[in-house]
């Protein structure tokens, strides 16, 4: 279960949070503060705990009075960086449409931001990384950058990791220019990033080599059927009984 | 008022006759010379007593309408429940009730509980059970009105209150089938109420008043429904019981662990069914991770730890499959659907439709029998969905048909008429077409549909890419772009490369079984369900595409995997068939030389000891399909 163990139970999760995620205490509205604090801890420390964040959205779903749009936006930004896992959609699934909340002091930013965040997500999901950065850097997204991602430590690097996951599965070599457009880096910053990935940039050609991994090595195979003993149980037992 | 009274009295003589017929002792606390009583102007009846009396009279009239056979049935049913006679209860529940419903109540309600109360000595517990059936019949055969919806909630509360808050476990035995129906119906009515509540546009004043009342806000709340299910699970210690079984604990140890409630079949089954009920509730509310998390101790694909109705397995597979679909773990979804479709037959059309969606999102090899039925029913749609963006409408239609009716956790603001009005007619001048008053507000189904549709759309370039790449072992990316840009619509190389990455991502996914590798982790050979529990949310990366490729700068290299011919299933099936035929022949008596008519006997092959074929050849296939 290697692919999901960190998602199911990240090392940063404390016992207190684990009890909230896995027990019936998750329904207790008075625990929302603990989970929200944990979210802000994730925001500051480049950590991520999807199930704990879903527990916040669950409490919001059942207790609309608790609803805090800033928290929701931060959860969605965190979930963006989990692609290709479907975390973003799992969060959206819990966001019941609410009648406009008049009790908030300030206007609810979510109705305007949600379509923008969804667009960002779709670009990532379609592996249109250059387009993602163009939209992300646009004026329209200024409010997201200045109010939210600026506080979210390592947000842009986490998005670069999303691109890196697709690139290293698909390419053995890729031009530095193209790669740069996927991760919104160039020059020495790109070189440093490539080095951090432990990929190799050939300075003379500007081509980046990506080391072999299970996804970028291909071979033609013929899949043979595998027959297990239990499948032959009846045939064998019959042949033993037959005189 | 007076007029109505006369009409009621006019029916009185018949009423008496009928009651005498059934020979049931009913107290009638009415003066004998009633006509005089009403004529007496000096008599002062207070309003309350008058109403009570009228109600009583109405009930007697209703009682008179009940056919004798129904009265006898109720008396008998009541006795069976009093005796805790499971067999008799089962007969009454499964055949008696259904038969009488067909005969007398196909289009009307059963008699009200208050009306039949005299038949069962006013046994409150039986009356609660009776109302459970009464309302279920209203929901399934008739149209529940707003009163029915509130009253069925109250009755459910009374039932669960009795089960959970009596002094110790109650002395009641009910068949598994009924217990499942109780849980299942409870959730169905919750779902039905939520959907009813979510459409404020079409409500009568009465309905609006009820929904705005304090009780209206409480009835069928998500918290109350979850509370019932979690309480039943905790009271019965169903999770602890399942865990102990999986760990192979002895019967004595298990008895110790589950306590006085959990040892009773009634509570044990209710607890187990409540876990599966929770799966469904979480799915309806859009919490697909939590839904699978609560199922951790139950698992999937294992035999139920007791004989459970087929509906339990169908509900489990359907809802768990939906979770995997929404988690984009398509092979896991397909496997769960296939697992149950293998042994329930044609009753689950929606699951076949979901399998068609799975097949489009991630074609993997599935059980041939099941896949043939999918193609038979949805072959045309599968074809249309393979045609890129124009397939979207077919995809959406099929999803909307096959998905559950998702619900909102919260009510529209019925208690705040101004807010409700602004919800129905948004003050901002929108274009008149965008918000017709009949649209269902807060429809969560649309939200889930959007997520699925955008995933579907992201995959639309894959089929044509794939068929093109199959023709080559290596191909220049620019050339590939040229091939794809036949219309000159301007597919550029960057776009094609992003499609290639999408295709790469679509070719692998997280799943619970590595279906391509030899290490196929045997889900099906469970040793009597004693496998240690494992997380239904866990999984490993696996490759699900037969076409693999890699890009070296601008050159695409392609490798195709082929599936070798499969012989095992055919061989095993036919060997087993031969063995059965052989056994049959050996077990038949030699035909007497003189009498040819006996020959007929050898045609129907008698069962032979030692030929284990209770499950038929399917078992062998079950293994092959995953290999």
Short mmCIF file of C-alpha atoms in Angstrom, two decimals, chain B residues 102-320:
data_model
loop_
_atom_site.label_atom_id
_atom_site.label_comp_id
_atom_site.label_asym_id
_atom_site.label_seq_id
_atom_site.Cartn_x
_atom_site.Cartn_y
_atom_site.Cartn_z
CA UNK B 102 -51.44 -7.19 -3.38
CA UNK B 103 -54.97 -8.22 -2.58
CA UNK B 104 -56.28 -5.35 -0.49
CA UNK B 105 -53.78 -2.53 -0.28
CA UNK B 106 -52.18 -2.24 -3.68
CA UNK B 107 -53.46 1.31 -4.02
CA UNK B 108 -54.33 2.37 -0.49
CA UNK B 109 -52.74 2.48 2.93
CA UNK B 110 -52.90 -0.41 5.31
CA UNK B 111 -55.19 0.31 8.29
CA UNK B 112 -53.66 2.78 10.69
CA UNK B 113 -51.90 1.43 13.73
CA UNK B 114 -54.46 3.06 16.05
CA UNK B 115 -57.23 1.24 14.23
CA UNK B 116 -55.73 -2.19 14.59
CA UNK B 117 -54.48 -1.55 18.13
CA UNK B 118 -57.41 -3.47 19.70
CA UNK B 119 -56.39 -6.57 17.76
CA UNK B 120 -53.00 -6.65 19.41
CA UNK B 121 -53.99 -5.61 22.91
CA UNK B 122 -52.54 -2.20 22.28
CA UNK B 123 -49.06 -3.74 22.26
CA UNK B 124 -46.96 -0.63 21.71
CA UNK B 125 -43.90 -2.48 20.50
CA UNK B 126 -45.85 -4.40 17.90
CA UNK B 127 -47.56 -1.19 16.85
CA UNK B 128 -44.17 0.43 16.24
CA UNK B 129 -43.15 -2.51 14.07
CA UNK B 130 -46.51 -2.36 12.34
CA UNK B 131 -46.05 1.33 11.58
CA UNK B 132 -42.60 0.57 10.21
CA UNK B 133 -44.29 -1.68 7.66
CA UNK B 134 -47.19 0.72 7.21
CA UNK B 135 -44.97 3.65 6.24
CA UNK B 136 -42.67 1.55 4.13
CA UNK B 137 -45.72 0.55 2.14
CA UNK B 138 -46.75 4.20 1.79
CA UNK B 139 -43.29 5.15 0.51
CA UNK B 140 -42.98 2.28 -1.92
CA UNK B 141 -46.51 2.05 -3.29
CA UNK B 142 -48.11 5.41 -2.69
CA UNK B 143 -47.03 9.01 -2.45
CA UNK B 144 -46.08 9.97 1.12
CA UNK B 145 -47.52 13.33 2.15
CA UNK B 146 -45.76 15.68 4.49
CA UNK B 147 -47.47 14.15 7.54
CA UNK B 148 -46.33 10.68 6.54
CA UNK B 149 -42.79 11.95 6.25
CA UNK B 150 -42.78 13.41 9.74
CA UNK B 151 -44.65 10.53 11.31
CA UNK B 152 -42.43 7.89 9.80
CA UNK B 153 -39.48 9.76 11.27
CA UNK B 154 -41.12 9.79 14.69
CA UNK B 155 -41.87 6.11 14.45
CA UNK B 156 -38.27 5.33 13.47
CA UNK B 157 -37.11 7.30 16.48
CA UNK B 158 -39.44 5.32 18.73
CA UNK B 159 -38.23 2.05 17.31
CA UNK B 160 -34.55 2.87 17.73
CA UNK B 161 -35.18 4.38 21.11
CA UNK B 162 -36.79 1.14 22.22
CA UNK B 163 -33.89 -0.91 20.85
CA UNK B 164 -31.15 1.30 22.23
CA UNK B 165 -32.52 2.76 25.43
CA UNK B 166 -34.43 -0.05 27.10
CA UNK B 167 -32.99 -1.63 30.25
CA UNK B 168 -30.57 -3.99 28.57
CA UNK B 169 -31.05 -5.79 25.27
CA UNK B 170 -34.69 -6.18 24.26
CA UNK B 171 -36.20 -9.63 23.99
CA UNK B 172 -37.16 -9.46 20.35
CA UNK B 173 -36.22 -11.66 17.44
CA UNK B 174 -36.62 -10.53 13.88
CA UNK B 175 -35.37 -12.15 10.69
CA UNK B 176 -32.22 -10.76 9.06
CA UNK B 177 -34.20 -9.71 6.04
CA UNK B 178 -36.49 -7.48 8.08
CA UNK B 179 -33.63 -5.99 10.08
CA UNK B 180 -31.85 -5.05 6.88
CA UNK B 181 -35.05 -3.55 5.52
CA UNK B 182 -35.42 -1.46 8.68
CA UNK B 183 -31.96 0.09 8.26
CA UNK B 184 -32.25 0.40 4.51
CA UNK B 185 -35.68 2.00 4.68
CA UNK B 186 -34.57 4.41 7.39
CA UNK B 187 -31.86 5.73 5.08
CA UNK B 188 -34.14 5.71 2.08
CA UNK B 189 -36.68 7.85 3.92
CA UNK B 190 -33.89 10.18 5.04
CA UNK B 191 -32.81 10.53 1.42
CA UNK B 192 -36.37 10.97 0.26
CA UNK B 193 -37.02 13.67 2.85
CA UNK B 194 -33.83 15.51 1.94
CA UNK B 195 -34.81 15.56 -1.71
CA UNK B 196 -38.33 16.67 -0.81
CA UNK B 197 -36.89 19.45 1.34
CA UNK B 198 -34.48 20.63 -1.33
CA UNK B 199 -37.25 21.77 -3.67
CA UNK B 200 -38.82 24.79 -2.01
CA UNK B 201 -40.45 26.00 -5.20
CA UNK B 202 -43.23 23.44 -5.34
CA UNK B 203 -44.43 23.45 -1.73
CA UNK B 204 -47.94 24.02 -0.44
CA UNK B 205 -48.52 26.40 2.46
CA UNK B 206 -49.03 23.45 4.79
CA UNK B 207 -45.75 21.92 3.79
CA UNK B 208 -43.95 25.23 4.15
CA UNK B 209 -45.38 25.66 7.63
CA UNK B 210 -44.32 22.18 8.69
CA UNK B 211 -40.80 22.61 7.30
CA UNK B 212 -40.43 26.01 8.97
CA UNK B 213 -41.44 24.67 12.38
CA UNK B 214 -38.88 23.67 14.94
CA UNK B 215 -39.73 20.02 14.45
CA UNK B 216 -39.31 20.52 10.73
CA UNK B 217 -35.73 21.58 11.22
CA UNK B 218 -35.02 18.58 13.45
CA UNK B 219 -36.75 15.85 11.49
CA UNK B 220 -34.44 13.67 9.44
CA UNK B 221 -31.41 15.82 10.26
CA UNK B 222 -28.09 14.35 9.18
CA UNK B 223 -26.91 14.30 12.75
CA UNK B 224 -29.92 12.33 13.97
CA UNK B 225 -29.55 9.73 11.23
CA UNK B 226 -25.83 9.29 11.85
CA UNK B 227 -26.52 9.14 15.56
CA UNK B 228 -28.85 6.17 15.14
CA UNK B 229 -26.42 4.27 12.94
CA UNK B 230 -23.36 4.94 15.10
CA UNK B 231 -25.32 4.05 18.25
CA UNK B 232 -26.37 0.71 16.81
CA UNK B 233 -22.78 0.01 15.76
CA UNK B 234 -21.41 0.94 19.16
CA UNK B 235 -24.08 -0.79 21.20
CA UNK B 236 -23.58 -4.05 19.32
CA UNK B 237 -19.81 -3.58 19.11
CA UNK B 238 -20.08 -4.66 15.51
CA UNK B 239 -16.63 -3.36 14.59
CA UNK B 240 -14.99 -5.04 17.55
CA UNK B 241 -16.80 -8.24 16.64
CA UNK B 242 -15.57 -8.13 13.03
CA UNK B 243 -12.05 -7.37 14.16
CA UNK B 244 -12.05 -10.23 16.64
CA UNK B 245 -13.31 -12.63 13.98
CA UNK B 246 -10.61 -11.48 11.57
CA UNK B 247 -8.01 -12.08 14.24
CA UNK B 248 -9.32 -15.60 14.69
CA UNK B 249 -10.40 -15.21 18.30
CA UNK B 250 -12.31 -18.04 19.94
CA UNK B 251 -16.07 -17.93 20.42
CA UNK B 252 -15.63 -17.36 24.16
CA UNK B 253 -13.25 -14.49 23.59
CA UNK B 254 -15.59 -12.95 21.06
CA UNK B 255 -18.52 -13.26 23.43
CA UNK B 256 -16.48 -11.43 26.02
CA UNK B 257 -15.58 -8.68 23.55
CA UNK B 258 -19.04 -7.99 22.16
CA UNK B 259 -20.84 -7.92 25.47
CA UNK B 260 -24.49 -8.55 26.29
CA UNK B 261 -25.87 -6.71 23.26
CA UNK B 262 -23.43 -8.01 20.69
CA UNK B 263 -24.14 -11.65 21.51
CA UNK B 264 -27.78 -11.21 20.50
CA UNK B 265 -28.36 -11.85 16.79
CA UNK B 266 -30.78 -8.93 16.62
CA UNK B 267 -28.19 -6.40 17.72
CA UNK B 268 -25.31 -8.05 15.95
CA UNK B 269 -27.12 -7.92 12.63
CA UNK B 270 -28.42 -4.40 13.19
CA UNK B 271 -24.86 -3.28 13.99
CA UNK B 272 -23.43 -4.93 10.91
CA UNK B 273 -26.19 -3.55 8.67
CA UNK B 274 -25.69 -0.11 10.18
CA UNK B 275 -22.07 -0.09 9.00
CA UNK B 276 -23.29 -0.74 5.48
CA UNK B 277 -25.98 1.89 6.05
CA UNK B 278 -23.26 4.37 7.01
CA UNK B 279 -21.45 3.62 3.77
CA UNK B 280 -24.60 4.62 1.93
CA UNK B 281 -25.29 7.75 3.99
CA UNK B 282 -21.74 9.01 3.47
CA UNK B 283 -22.00 8.39 -0.25
CA UNK B 284 -25.29 10.29 -0.43
CA UNK B 285 -23.65 13.21 1.35
CA UNK B 286 -20.66 13.14 -1.00
CA UNK B 287 -18.06 11.94 1.50
CA UNK B 288 -16.46 9.15 -0.49
CA UNK B 289 -13.37 8.71 1.65
CA UNK B 290 -15.23 8.49 4.93
CA UNK B 291 -17.68 6.07 3.32
CA UNK B 292 -14.90 3.60 2.57
CA UNK B 293 -13.21 4.25 5.89
CA UNK B 294 -16.22 3.08 7.89
CA UNK B 295 -16.20 -0.16 5.91
CA UNK B 296 -12.69 -1.07 6.97
CA UNK B 297 -13.69 -3.94 9.22
CA UNK B 298 -16.37 -5.24 6.90
CA UNK B 299 -14.14 -5.35 3.84
CA UNK B 300 -15.26 -6.00 0.32
CA UNK B 301 -15.63 -9.22 -1.53
CA UNK B 302 -15.71 -11.26 1.63
CA UNK B 303 -18.58 -13.41 2.59
CA UNK B 304 -20.88 -11.79 5.09
CA UNK B 305 -20.28 -13.31 8.52
CA UNK B 306 -23.86 -14.60 8.53
CA UNK B 307 -26.46 -15.28 5.91
CA UNK B 308 -27.39 -11.81 4.78
CA UNK B 309 -30.03 -10.92 2.21
CA UNK B 310 -28.76 -10.40 -1.33
CA UNK B 311 -29.78 -6.76 -1.08
CA UNK B 312 -26.99 -6.24 1.46
CA UNK B 313 -24.34 -7.32 -1.02
CA UNK B 314 -25.86 -5.31 -3.82
CA UNK B 315 -26.04 -2.15 -1.72
CA UNK B 316 -22.47 -2.63 -0.52
CA UNK B 317 -21.06 -3.16 -3.99
CA UNK B 318 -23.03 -0.34 -5.55
CA UNK B 319 -22.03 2.27 -2.99
CA UNK B 320 -18.41 1.14 -2.58
#
